[in-house]
Amino acid sequence: MTPSTPPNPLREELEDDRLPPPCTMVIFGASGDLTARKLVPALYTLWKERWLPPAFAIVGVARRDESDDAFRARMREACTRFARARPVDTADWDAFAAALFYHAADFDDPRGYVSLAARLDRIERARGTGGDRIYYLSTAPAYFATIVERLAAAGLLDRDRHEPARRVIVEKPFGVDLESARALNTRLLACAREDQIYRIDHYLGKETVQNLLVFRLANGIFEPLWNARYVDHVQITSAEAIGIEGRGGYFDAAGIVRDMVQNHLFQVLCLTAMEPPASLDADDLRDEKVKVLRALRVPSEADLRDGVVRGQYTAGSVHGRPLPAYVEERGVAPDSATETYVALRLLIDNWRWAGVPFYLRAGKALPKKVTEVALVFKAPPPVLFSVRHRAAREPNVLAIRIQPDEGISLRFGAKVPGPSTEIHPVTMEFRYGSSFGREPPEAYERLLLDCMLGDGSLFTRGDEVEASWAWIGHLHRHWASGEAPPVAPYAAGSWGPTEADRMMERFGVRWRRP
Ligand code: BG6
């Protein structure tokens, strides 16, 4: 297909090796929310901006009967609402839609895979996609292993051949604890090589998350300060203003630790704390991230008692919008003890970070949406200014705002103009929007493109997922033991339970109010 879109200035700068080879993407779970909200809109935007190979095809697979045309119409509506490259006009859409197909099959039934194989052969011949295939598992997690096993049994996932490429993208959640993650890894790896499996964490597709490494390692001035000698502590915050938005059934069994911390926040933690990798190759990067997870201190009883707070929101209002209590949400047990907020103090026992606490918090129904990493620096020696000037004791803070209002700020003390030596904290700001004047791509756009290119560096490796679950297990066992304090209530629209503030006070620090 030759796109009929105007040249994309970004695309002109693109190195040749970022143009993926022809391929077919097969999306299992084509009737689901993710396909309509994220996957097809991301592919449409990639196509429109000319990042996709000239020959490609998208095949949606789901149980219900649907014609190609009905699938195309549904996806057009989805792209009109959700694609970054909007509006969607008819000429563009018709050209893109010619690459869209739908195949009805039961994920459990081996016969569906035989018919899928025949269908893929036909589509690939017609579209000239050359045989590279990506299978995207956007289904309920219970199907992940079954689909991969059925694909392998039907000869659709050749473990022993590298050409043509056969890759599998696995959505989250990847297991619910260490045991289930291990079991899933074992079943997947019986059918596919590790380098064929792309475990997705959409936070790694965010520009600002990727910029963590660029910021640290492409500049000379920050990395020398990035260690226990200069950093007092680190705060990683993920606040969301929304509640659980009708996902009660899923969330009540998961909780915020499984939903946000084990995956997204731990990835951000790894990129913040890791050593510079030997190269930017997927395995070198992931080796360093795994080392961070392995160096996380196993929490003692005292660590769990003093350095963990879990909370659950009660009725309140966010931005003037009333929100019911968590336990009143649909799909949530009325006596649920599931946490919608957590604050954690983590220690990384390695050379770089010995003694530097990492405070993580994640919560739903907080006053605003904000994700940030803040490095709070140690104070200078208490001579000259610090004794008399309280403001001079305000720590220097480097805050990396992951979203929204993406940017970086550095707070330091400056002399207030005038005859006395008064010091005030001031801020130096970098904003993506004003510096680059363009909207960052959607995380899924980058991740889908990387997978087509066979670049797994922004996907998580099996041992990484297991290492993060291993640490999370300490927390869940503690909560299940009955020894832990109960979930602390907090009103929707507040910054979480007061216990989380008290936890910080115990350690002589304060949460930032981003
Ligand atoms: C998802 C979680 O993985 O990430 C959601 O399941 C959460 O509960 C979402 O709202 C947050 O993603 P983002 O990109 O909006 O920060």
Short mmCIF file of C-alpha atoms and ligand atoms in Angstrom, two decimals:
data_model
loop_
_atom_site.label_atom_id
_atom_site.label_comp_id
_atom_site.label_asym_id
_atom_site.label_seq_id
_atom_site.Cartn_x
_atom_site.Cartn_y
_atom_site.Cartn_z
CA MET A 1 0.00 0.00 0.00
CA THR A 2 1.35 3.42 -0.84
CA PRO A 3 0.15 5.90 1.73
CA SER A 4 -1.48 8.93 0.22
CA THR A 5 -0.54 11.15 3.13
CA PRO A 6 1.67 14.23 3.04
CA PRO A 7 5.32 13.75 3.95
CA ASN A 8 5.93 13.62 7.66
CA PRO A 9 8.86 15.81 8.73
CA LEU A 10 9.62 13.43 11.58
CA ARG A 11 9.65 10.53 9.19
CA GLU A 12 12.13 12.33 6.90
CA GLU A 13 14.63 12.34 9.75
CA LEU A 14 14.11 8.70 10.39
CA GLU A 15 17.09 6.44 10.02
CA ASP A 16 16.50 3.71 7.44
CA ASP A 17 16.81 1.02 10.06
CA ARG A 18 13.65 2.31 11.79
CA LEU A 19 11.47 1.27 8.87
CA PRO A 20 10.03 -2.11 9.83
CA PRO A 21 9.96 -4.95 7.35
CA PRO A 22 6.55 -6.04 6.02
CA CYS A 23 4.44 -7.87 8.58
CA THR A 24 1.04 -9.03 9.70
CA MET A 25 -0.23 -8.22 13.16
CA VAL A 26 -2.77 -10.64 14.56
CA ILE A 27 -4.70 -9.22 17.48
CA PHE A 28 -6.34 -11.76 19.76
CA GLY A 29 -9.13 -10.07 21.67
CA ALA A 30 -10.23 -7.91 18.75
CA SER A 31 -13.61 -7.18 20.32
CA GLY A 32 -12.03 -5.82 23.50
CA ASP A 33 -11.55 -2.32 24.75
CA LEU A 34 -7.78 -2.16 24.26
CA THR A 35 -8.01 -3.01 20.56
CA ALA A 36 -10.47 -0.17 19.96
CA ARG A 37 -8.98 2.40 22.31
CA LYS A 38 -5.28 1.86 21.82
CA LEU A 39 -4.05 -0.76 19.39
CA VAL A 40 -5.82 0.01 16.12
CA PRO A 41 -5.73 3.80 16.72
CA ALA A 42 -1.96 3.50 17.31
CA LEU A 43 -1.51 1.48 14.13
CA TYR A 44 -3.62 3.95 12.19
CA THR A 45 -1.51 6.87 13.43
CA LEU A 46 1.69 5.00 12.61
CA TRP A 47 0.38 4.33 9.14
CA LYS A 48 -0.78 7.89 8.62
CA GLU A 49 2.58 9.25 9.73
CA ARG A 50 4.32 6.76 7.48
CA TRP A 51 6.12 4.71 10.08
CA LEU A 52 4.56 1.44 8.96
CA PRO A 53 6.05 -0.73 6.23
CA PRO A 54 4.35 -0.39 2.84
CA ALA A 55 3.08 -3.98 3.12
CA PHE A 56 1.24 -4.78 6.30
CA ALA A 57 -1.98 -6.37 7.47
CA ILE A 58 -3.93 -6.40 10.71
CA VAL A 59 -6.07 -9.39 11.54
CA GLY A 60 -8.44 -9.12 14.48
CA VAL A 61 -9.36 -12.41 16.13
CA ALA A 62 -12.20 -12.87 18.60
CA ARG A 63 -14.96 -15.30 19.38
CA ARG A 64 -17.96 -13.42 18.05
CA ASP A 65 -18.94 -13.45 14.41
CA GLU A 66 -18.16 -10.26 12.61
CA SER A 67 -17.47 -9.54 8.95
CA ASP A 68 -14.36 -7.73 7.75
CA ASP A 69 -16.56 -4.78 6.85
CA ALA A 70 -18.23 -4.61 10.24
CA PHE A 71 -14.82 -4.80 11.95
CA ARG A 72 -13.53 -2.01 9.71
CA ALA A 73 -16.53 0.17 10.49
CA ARG A 74 -16.07 -0.40 14.23
CA MET A 75 -12.37 0.42 14.00
CA ARG A 76 -13.06 3.54 11.99
CA GLU A 77 -15.27 4.78 14.77
CA ALA A 78 -12.58 3.89 17.30
CA CYS A 79 -9.88 5.73 15.34
CA THR A 80 -12.13 8.75 14.94
CA ARG A 81 -12.39 8.91 18.72
CA PHE A 82 -8.99 7.76 19.89
CA ALA A 83 -6.28 8.01 17.21
CA ARG A 84 -3.70 10.75 17.66
CA ALA A 85 -3.80 11.33 13.89
CA ARG A 86 -7.29 12.78 13.68
CA PRO A 87 -9.55 13.65 11.96
CA VAL A 88 -9.88 10.44 10.01
CA ASP A 89 -10.93 11.26 6.45
CA THR A 90 -12.51 8.82 4.07
CA ALA A 91 -9.71 8.53 1.52
CA ASP A 92 -7.14 7.82 4.24
CA TRP A 93 -9.42 5.46 6.00
CA ASP A 94 -10.25 3.43 2.91
CA ALA A 95 -6.57 2.97 2.13
CA PHE A 96 -5.81 1.91 5.71
CA ALA A 97 -8.92 -0.25 6.08
CA ALA A 98 -7.90 -2.38 3.09
CA ALA A 99 -5.28 -3.84 5.44
CA LEU A 100 -7.80 -4.76 8.16
CA PHE A 101 -9.35 -8.22 8.46
CA TYR A 102 -11.40 -10.09 11.00
CA HIS A 103 -11.29 -13.79 11.83
CA ALA A 104 -13.75 -15.42 14.24
CA ALA A 105 -12.25 -18.18 16.37
CA ASP A 106 -12.53 -19.63 19.83
CA PHE A 107 -9.18 -19.11 21.61
CA ASP A 108 -9.45 -22.58 23.14
CA ASP A 109 -10.36 -24.51 20.04
CA PRO A 110 -7.45 -25.94 17.97
CA ARG A 111 -9.65 -25.84 14.84
CA GLY A 112 -9.75 -22.05 14.99
CA TYR A 113 -5.97 -22.01 14.57
CA VAL A 114 -6.06 -24.28 11.54
CA SER A 115 -8.52 -21.94 9.85
CA LEU A 116 -6.47 -18.94 11.00
CA ALA A 117 -3.35 -20.44 9.41
CA ALA A 118 -5.12 -20.78 6.05
CA ARG A 119 -6.56 -17.26 6.34
CA LEU A 120 -3.17 -15.76 7.18
CA ASP A 121 -1.59 -17.44 4.16
CA ARG A 122 -4.23 -15.95 1.90
CA ILE A 123 -3.98 -12.48 3.42
CA GLU A 124 -0.21 -12.52 3.29
CA ARG A 125 -0.17 -13.49 -0.34
CA ALA A 126 -2.66 -10.78 -1.21
CA ARG A 127 -0.93 -8.09 0.85
CA GLY A 128 2.66 -9.15 0.17
CA THR A 129 3.54 -9.00 3.87
CA GLY A 130 6.40 -11.44 3.54
CA GLY A 131 5.56 -13.77 6.38
CA ASP A 132 6.67 -11.83 9.48
CA ARG A 133 3.96 -12.10 12.10
CA ILE A 134 3.22 -10.53 15.43
CA TYR A 135 0.56 -12.08 17.64
CA TYR A 136 -0.83 -9.57 20.11
CA LEU A 137 -2.49 -11.17 23.14
CA SER A 138 -5.04 -8.63 24.23
CA THR A 139 -7.32 -11.16 25.87
CA ALA A 140 -8.18 -12.12 29.41
CA PRO A 141 -4.89 -13.30 31.02
CA ALA A 142 -6.30 -16.81 31.47
CA TYR A 143 -5.91 -17.27 27.69
CA PHE A 144 -2.31 -16.08 27.29
CA ALA A 145 -0.63 -19.46 27.62
CA THR A 146 -3.40 -21.37 25.84
CA ILE A 147 -3.21 -19.15 22.77
CA VAL A 148 0.55 -19.48 22.55
CA GLU A 149 0.34 -23.25 22.94
CA ARG A 150 -2.33 -23.50 20.28
CA LEU A 151 -0.35 -21.27 17.91
CA ALA A 152 2.70 -23.47 18.40
CA ALA A 153 0.70 -26.66 17.88
CA ALA A 154 -0.70 -25.28 14.63
CA GLY A 155 2.81 -24.50 13.40
CA LEU A 156 2.17 -20.76 13.61
CA LEU A 157 4.95 -20.01 16.08
CA ASP A 158 8.17 -21.62 15.06
CA ARG A 159 10.51 -21.75 18.04
CA ASP A 160 13.44 -23.07 16.02
CA ARG A 161 13.41 -20.71 13.09
CA HIS A 162 14.36 -17.06 13.15
CA GLU A 163 12.96 -16.26 9.70
CA PRO A 164 10.31 -15.24 9.07
CA ALA A 165 9.84 -13.54 12.44
CA ARG A 166 7.18 -14.86 14.78
CA ARG A 167 6.67 -12.65 17.82
CA VAL A 168 4.14 -12.57 20.62
CA ILE A 169 3.17 -9.45 22.55
CA VAL A 170 1.75 -10.30 25.96
CA GLU A 171 -0.47 -7.74 27.67
CA LYS A 172 -0.57 -7.19 31.38
CA PRO A 173 -1.12 -8.52 33.97
CA PHE A 174 1.71 -11.00 33.62
CA GLY A 175 0.72 -13.25 36.54
CA VAL A 176 -0.72 -12.20 39.85
CA ASP A 177 2.21 -13.32 41.97
CA LEU A 178 5.61 -14.95 41.59
CA GLU A 179 4.23 -18.44 41.24
CA SER A 180 1.76 -17.62 38.48
CA ALA A 181 4.29 -15.44 36.63
CA ARG A 182 6.78 -18.31 36.73
CA ALA A 183 4.17 -20.77 35.53
CA LEU A 184 3.23 -18.45 32.66
CA ASN A 185 6.88 -17.94 31.70
CA THR A 186 7.41 -21.70 31.70
CA ARG A 187 4.45 -22.34 29.43
CA LEU A 188 5.36 -19.53 27.03
CA LEU A 189 9.00 -20.52 26.89
CA ALA A 190 8.07 -24.09 26.07
CA CYS A 191 6.62 -22.76 22.81
CA ALA A 192 8.70 -19.70 22.00
CA ARG A 193 12.19 -18.33 22.61
CA GLU A 194 12.56 -15.47 25.09
CA ASP A 195 13.44 -13.15 22.21
CA GLN A 196 10.08 -13.93 20.57
CA ILE A 197 8.14 -12.81 23.65
CA TYR A 198 7.39 -9.12 24.17
CA ARG A 199 5.85 -8.48 27.60
CA ILE A 200 4.32 -5.07 27.33
CA ASP A 201 4.39 -2.35 29.96
CA HIS A 202 2.99 0.77 28.35
CA TYR A 203 4.95 3.02 30.73
CA LEU A 204 8.11 2.05 28.85
CA GLY A 205 6.55 3.45 25.70
CA LYS A 206 6.15 6.89 27.26
CA GLU A 207 8.61 9.45 25.92
CA THR A 208 9.33 10.83 29.37
CA VAL A 209 10.09 7.41 30.80
CA GLN A 210 12.56 6.80 27.97
CA ASN A 211 13.97 10.23 28.60
CA LEU A 212 14.99 9.15 32.10
CA LEU A 213 17.94 7.33 30.59
CA VAL A 214 18.67 10.03 28.03
CA PHE A 215 18.63 12.68 30.73
CA ARG A 216 20.92 10.70 32.99
CA LEU A 217 23.32 9.30 30.44
CA ALA A 218 23.44 11.74 27.54
CA ASN A 219 24.37 14.67 29.78
CA GLY A 220 27.57 15.13 31.69
CA ILE A 221 26.27 17.00 34.69
CA PHE A 222 23.61 14.84 36.30
CA GLU A 223 25.04 11.36 36.48
CA PRO A 224 27.94 12.34 38.80
CA LEU A 225 25.31 13.43 41.35
CA TRP A 226 23.08 10.39 40.85
CA ASN A 227 24.11 8.38 43.91
CA ALA A 228 24.07 8.04 47.68
CA ARG A 229 26.73 10.68 48.13
CA TYR A 230 24.48 13.49 46.92
CA VAL A 231 20.93 12.14 46.92
CA ASP A 232 19.08 12.16 50.22
CA HIS A 233 16.07 10.21 48.99
CA VAL A 234 13.93 9.66 45.91
CA GLN A 235 10.15 9.99 45.62
CA ILE A 236 8.22 8.29 42.86
CA THR A 237 4.59 9.30 42.68
CA SER A 238 1.77 8.02 40.52
CA ALA A 239 -1.43 9.83 41.38
CA GLU A 240 -4.64 9.36 39.47
CA ALA A 241 -7.73 11.49 39.83
CA ILE A 242 -10.01 8.74 38.56
CA GLY A 243 -11.50 5.94 40.62
CA ILE A 244 -11.65 2.49 39.14
CA GLU A 245 -13.97 3.44 36.29
CA GLY A 246 -16.20 0.40 36.12
CA ARG A 247 -13.30 -2.04 36.40
CA GLY A 248 -14.34 -3.21 39.88
CA GLY A 249 -14.30 -6.90 39.03
CA TYR A 250 -10.69 -6.78 37.92
CA PHE A 251 -9.40 -4.20 40.38
CA ASP A 252 -10.91 -5.70 43.50
CA ALA A 253 -8.93 -8.89 42.93
CA ALA A 254 -5.79 -6.97 42.00
CA GLY A 255 -5.35 -3.80 44.08
CA ILE A 256 -3.08 -0.90 43.23
CA VAL A 257 0.12 -2.84 44.00
CA ARG A 258 -0.58 -5.38 41.25
CA ASP A 259 -2.19 -2.80 38.98
CA MET A 260 0.46 -0.07 39.10
CA VAL A 261 3.42 -0.83 41.36
CA GLN A 262 4.69 -4.27 40.32
CA ASN A 263 4.82 -3.17 36.71
CA HIS A 264 4.77 0.57 35.94
CA LEU A 265 6.30 2.01 39.10
CA PHE A 266 8.95 -0.68 39.38
CA GLN A 267 9.95 -0.01 35.76
CA VAL A 268 10.29 3.68 36.53
CA LEU A 269 12.24 2.79 39.66
CA CYS A 270 14.58 0.57 37.64
CA LEU A 271 15.29 3.23 35.03
CA THR A 272 15.92 5.77 37.77
CA ALA A 273 18.21 3.56 39.80
CA MET A 274 19.98 1.30 37.31
CA GLU A 275 23.65 1.44 36.34
CA PRO A 276 24.54 2.62 32.85
CA PRO A 277 24.18 -0.44 30.61
CA ALA A 278 27.04 -1.71 28.43
CA SER A 279 24.93 -0.79 25.38
CA LEU A 280 21.36 0.10 24.55
CA ASP A 281 20.69 -3.43 23.35
CA ALA A 282 17.66 -5.06 24.88
CA ASP A 283 19.57 -7.54 26.99
CA ASP A 284 22.18 -5.11 28.27
CA LEU A 285 19.43 -2.74 29.37
CA ARG A 286 17.35 -5.42 30.95
CA ASP A 287 20.33 -6.96 32.73
CA GLU A 288 20.80 -3.69 34.58
CA LYS A 289 17.12 -3.35 35.45
CA VAL A 290 17.06 -6.87 36.87
CA LYS A 291 20.06 -6.03 39.05
CA VAL A 292 18.10 -3.20 40.65
CA LEU A 293 15.18 -5.49 41.42
CA ARG A 294 17.49 -8.12 42.85
CA ALA A 295 19.17 -5.51 45.05
CA LEU A 296 15.88 -4.42 46.62
CA ARG A 297 16.20 -5.13 50.30
CA VAL A 298 14.02 -7.96 51.55
CA PRO A 299 11.80 -6.09 54.02
CA SER A 300 12.10 -7.04 57.68
CA GLU A 301 9.08 -7.00 59.96
CA ALA A 302 10.08 -3.52 61.08
CA ASP A 303 10.37 -2.35 57.45
CA LEU A 304 6.89 -3.65 56.71
CA ARG A 305 5.50 -2.09 59.88
CA ASP A 306 7.10 1.32 59.50
CA GLY A 307 7.57 1.67 55.76
CA VAL A 308 4.29 0.51 54.22
CA VAL A 309 0.88 2.15 54.21
CA ARG A 310 -2.13 0.95 52.28
CA GLY A 311 -5.32 2.91 51.90
CA GLN A 312 -8.76 2.76 50.36
CA TYR A 313 -10.82 5.72 49.25
CA THR A 314 -14.11 6.64 50.83
CA ALA A 315 -16.71 8.91 49.24
CA GLY A 316 -15.48 12.37 48.32
CA SER A 317 -15.05 14.58 45.33
CA VAL A 318 -12.31 15.16 42.78
CA HIS A 319 -12.32 18.48 40.91
CA GLY A 320 -15.82 19.06 42.24
CA ARG A 321 -17.02 15.75 40.80
CA PRO A 322 -18.49 13.48 43.48
CA LEU A 323 -16.95 10.00 43.66
CA PRO A 324 -18.59 7.15 45.57
CA ALA A 325 -16.60 5.17 48.11
CA TYR A 326 -14.52 2.38 46.58
CA VAL A 327 -16.69 -0.27 48.24
CA GLU A 328 -19.74 1.19 46.54
CA GLU A 329 -18.25 0.76 43.06
CA ARG A 330 -19.77 -1.89 40.81
CA GLY A 331 -17.99 -5.24 41.07
CA VAL A 332 -16.37 -4.44 44.43
CA ALA A 333 -17.18 -6.53 47.50
CA PRO A 334 -18.93 -4.34 50.12
CA ASP A 335 -16.41 -5.47 52.76
CA SER A 336 -13.43 -5.29 50.40
CA ALA A 337 -10.02 -4.66 51.95
CA THR A 338 -8.36 -4.09 48.56
CA GLU A 339 -5.93 -1.17 48.53
CA THR A 340 -6.53 1.73 46.15
CA TYR A 341 -3.50 3.58 47.57
CA VAL A 342 -0.10 2.43 48.69
CA ALA A 343 3.01 4.13 50.01
CA LEU A 344 6.24 2.18 50.30
CA ARG A 345 9.75 2.84 51.51
CA LEU A 346 12.25 0.75 49.58
CA LEU A 347 15.97 0.36 49.99
CA ILE A 348 18.33 -0.72 47.26
CA ASP A 349 21.29 -2.50 48.73
CA ASN A 350 23.93 -1.77 46.16
CA TRP A 351 27.01 0.40 45.93
CA ARG A 352 25.28 3.36 44.34
CA TRP A 353 22.20 3.60 46.54
CA ALA A 354 23.17 2.17 49.94
CA GLY A 355 21.15 4.04 52.57
CA VAL A 356 19.05 6.12 50.13
CA PRO A 357 15.35 5.43 50.62
CA PHE A 358 13.08 5.31 47.59
CA TYR A 359 9.56 6.33 48.57
CA LEU A 360 6.93 5.10 46.15
CA ARG A 361 3.25 5.95 46.23
CA ALA A 362 0.41 5.16 43.91
CA GLY A 363 -3.23 5.96 44.37
CA LYS A 364 -6.62 6.28 42.75
CA ALA A 365 -9.05 9.12 43.51
CA LEU A 366 -6.28 11.56 44.46
CA PRO A 367 -6.59 15.29 43.68
CA LYS A 368 -4.95 15.13 40.26
CA LYS A 369 -3.28 12.99 37.67
CA VAL A 370 0.47 13.23 38.01
CA THR A 371 3.37 10.85 37.65
CA GLU A 372 6.80 12.06 38.64
CA VAL A 373 10.21 11.05 39.89
CA ALA A 374 11.86 13.48 42.29
CA LEU A 375 15.43 13.29 43.51
CA VAL A 376 15.77 15.20 46.75
CA PHE A 377 19.38 16.19 47.33
CA LYS A 378 21.35 16.36 50.54
CA ALA A 379 21.84 19.75 52.13
CA PRO A 380 25.17 21.55 51.83
CA PRO A 381 27.35 21.72 54.97
CA PRO A 382 25.54 23.80 57.62
CA VAL A 383 27.89 26.75 57.55
CA LEU A 384 27.47 30.22 56.10
CA PHE A 385 23.79 30.27 55.22
CA SER A 386 21.96 27.38 56.74
CA VAL A 387 21.95 28.53 60.34
CA ARG A 388 20.06 31.75 59.78
CA HIS A 389 18.21 31.06 56.58
CA ARG A 390 15.47 28.54 56.80
CA ALA A 391 14.87 28.70 53.05
CA ALA A 392 18.47 27.71 52.43
CA ARG A 393 17.67 24.43 54.10
CA GLU A 394 14.94 23.67 51.54
CA PRO A 395 16.55 20.82 49.65
CA ASN A 396 17.47 20.98 45.99
CA VAL A 397 14.99 18.88 44.09
CA LEU A 398 15.22 17.54 40.58
CA ALA A 399 11.72 16.55 39.49
CA ILE A 400 11.06 14.62 36.31
CA ARG A 401 7.41 14.93 35.38
CA ILE A 402 6.40 11.87 33.43
CA GLN A 403 2.86 13.11 32.82
CA PRO A 404 0.98 15.33 32.28
CA ASP A 405 2.76 18.63 31.55
CA GLU A 406 5.82 16.54 30.71
CA GLY A 407 9.05 18.17 31.73
CA ILE A 408 11.87 18.51 34.21
CA SER A 409 12.37 21.05 36.94
CA LEU A 410 15.25 21.82 39.25
CA ARG A 411 14.65 23.66 42.49
CA PHE A 412 17.44 25.54 44.20
CA GLY A 413 17.89 28.48 46.54
CA ALA A 414 18.57 31.98 45.18
CA LYS A 415 19.29 35.28 46.81
CA VAL A 416 16.30 37.56 46.99
CA PRO A 417 17.30 40.91 45.44
CA GLY A 418 17.92 43.50 48.14
CA PRO A 419 20.41 44.59 50.74
CA SER A 420 19.93 41.56 53.05
CA THR A 421 20.93 37.98 52.32
CA GLU A 422 17.55 36.42 52.08
CA ILE A 423 17.27 33.11 50.28
CA HIS A 424 14.26 31.73 48.48
CA PRO A 425 13.69 28.51 46.59
CA VAL A 426 13.30 29.07 42.85
CA THR A 427 12.74 26.68 39.96
CA MET A 428 14.35 26.13 36.60
CA GLU A 429 11.97 24.50 34.13
CA PHE A 430 12.10 22.47 30.96
CA ARG A 431 8.79 21.67 29.24
CA TYR A 432 8.47 19.25 26.38
CA GLY A 433 5.56 21.16 24.88
CA SER A 434 7.32 24.50 24.65
CA SER A 435 10.76 23.13 23.74
CA PHE A 436 9.70 20.73 21.02
CA GLY A 437 6.30 22.13 20.09
CA ARG A 438 4.88 18.77 19.20
CA GLU A 439 2.70 16.24 20.88
CA PRO A 440 4.54 13.15 22.14
CA PRO A 441 3.49 9.93 20.39
CA GLU A 442 1.23 7.51 22.21
CA ALA A 443 3.10 4.83 24.16
CA TYR A 444 1.51 2.06 22.09
CA GLU A 445 2.70 3.61 18.83
CA ARG A 446 6.31 3.35 19.91
CA LEU A 447 5.95 -0.11 21.37
CA LEU A 448 4.17 -1.61 18.36
CA LEU A 449 6.77 -0.16 16.06
CA ASP A 450 9.62 -1.50 18.19
CA CYS A 451 8.13 -4.97 18.16
CA MET A 452 7.87 -4.87 14.35
CA LEU A 453 11.54 -3.96 14.32
CA GLY A 454 12.40 -6.82 16.66
CA ASP A 455 13.64 -4.43 19.33
CA GLY A 456 12.72 -5.71 22.77
CA SER A 457 14.49 -3.06 24.83
CA LEU A 458 11.24 -1.40 25.90
CA PHE A 459 9.62 -4.70 26.86
CA THR A 460 10.18 -6.65 30.05
CA ARG A 461 12.10 -9.89 30.16
CA GLY A 462 10.89 -12.98 31.99
CA ASP A 463 13.43 -12.76 34.81
CA GLU A 464 12.60 -9.10 35.32
CA VAL A 465 8.92 -9.82 35.82
CA GLU A 466 9.75 -12.62 38.23
CA ALA A 467 12.17 -10.45 40.21
CA SER A 468 9.53 -7.76 40.66
CA TRP A 469 6.89 -10.28 41.77
CA ALA A 470 9.41 -11.78 44.20
CA TRP A 471 9.60 -8.45 46.07
CA ILE A 472 5.86 -7.79 45.85
CA GLY A 473 5.29 -11.22 47.41
CA HIS A 474 6.73 -9.96 50.73
CA LEU A 475 4.08 -7.31 50.83
CA HIS A 476 1.18 -9.56 49.94
CA ARG A 477 2.25 -12.22 52.44
CA HIS A 478 2.48 -9.57 55.13
CA TRP A 479 -1.01 -8.31 54.34
CA ALA A 480 -2.39 -11.83 54.24
CA SER A 481 -0.79 -12.68 57.59
CA GLY A 482 -3.28 -10.63 59.56
CA GLU A 483 -0.39 -8.87 61.32
CA ALA A 484 -0.56 -5.76 59.16
CA PRO A 485 -2.63 -2.71 60.08
CA PRO A 486 -5.93 -2.58 58.18
CA VAL A 487 -6.35 -0.46 55.04
CA ALA A 488 -6.47 3.19 56.07
CA PRO A 489 -9.42 5.18 54.72
CA TYR A 490 -8.90 8.42 52.80
CA ALA A 491 -11.48 10.67 51.26
CA ALA A 492 -11.58 10.67 47.46
CA GLY A 493 -9.96 13.90 46.35
CA SER A 494 -7.43 13.98 49.21
CA TRP A 495 -3.73 13.11 48.95
CA GLY A 496 -4.20 9.69 50.57
CA PRO A 497 -4.37 8.50 54.16
CA THR A 498 -2.75 10.59 56.90
CA GLU A 499 -0.84 7.43 57.85
CA ALA A 500 1.23 7.96 54.70
CA ASP A 501 2.22 11.43 55.92
CA ARG A 502 3.07 10.02 59.32
CA MET A 503 5.20 7.36 57.72
CA MET A 504 7.26 10.10 56.06
CA GLU A 505 7.48 12.08 59.31
CA ARG A 506 8.92 9.02 61.02
CA PHE A 507 11.78 9.16 58.56
CA GLY A 508 12.19 12.92 58.75
CA VAL A 509 10.91 13.70 55.24
CA ARG A 510 7.75 14.99 53.58
CA TRP A 511 5.81 14.02 50.48
CA ARG A 512 6.00 16.47 47.68
CA ARG A 513 2.76 18.04 46.57
CA PRO A 514 3.33 17.86 42.83
C1 BG6 B 1 -3.02 0.70 33.69
C2 BG6 B 1 -3.80 0.41 34.93
O1 BG6 B 1 -2.03 -0.26 33.47
O2 BG6 B 1 -2.41 1.97 33.81
C3 BG6 B 1 -4.85 1.47 35.20
O3 BG6 B 1 -4.44 -0.85 34.81
C4 BG6 B 1 -4.19 2.84 35.21
O4 BG6 B 1 -5.51 1.25 36.42
C5 BG6 B 1 -3.34 3.03 33.98
O5 BG6 B 1 -5.22 3.81 35.27
C6 BG6 B 1 -2.54 4.32 34.07
O6 BG6 B 1 -1.91 4.53 32.85
P1 BG6 B 1 -1.58 6.01 32.37
O7 BG6 B 1 -0.84 5.84 31.10
O8 BG6 B 1 -2.90 6.72 32.23
O9 BG6 B 1 -0.76 6.62 33.47
#
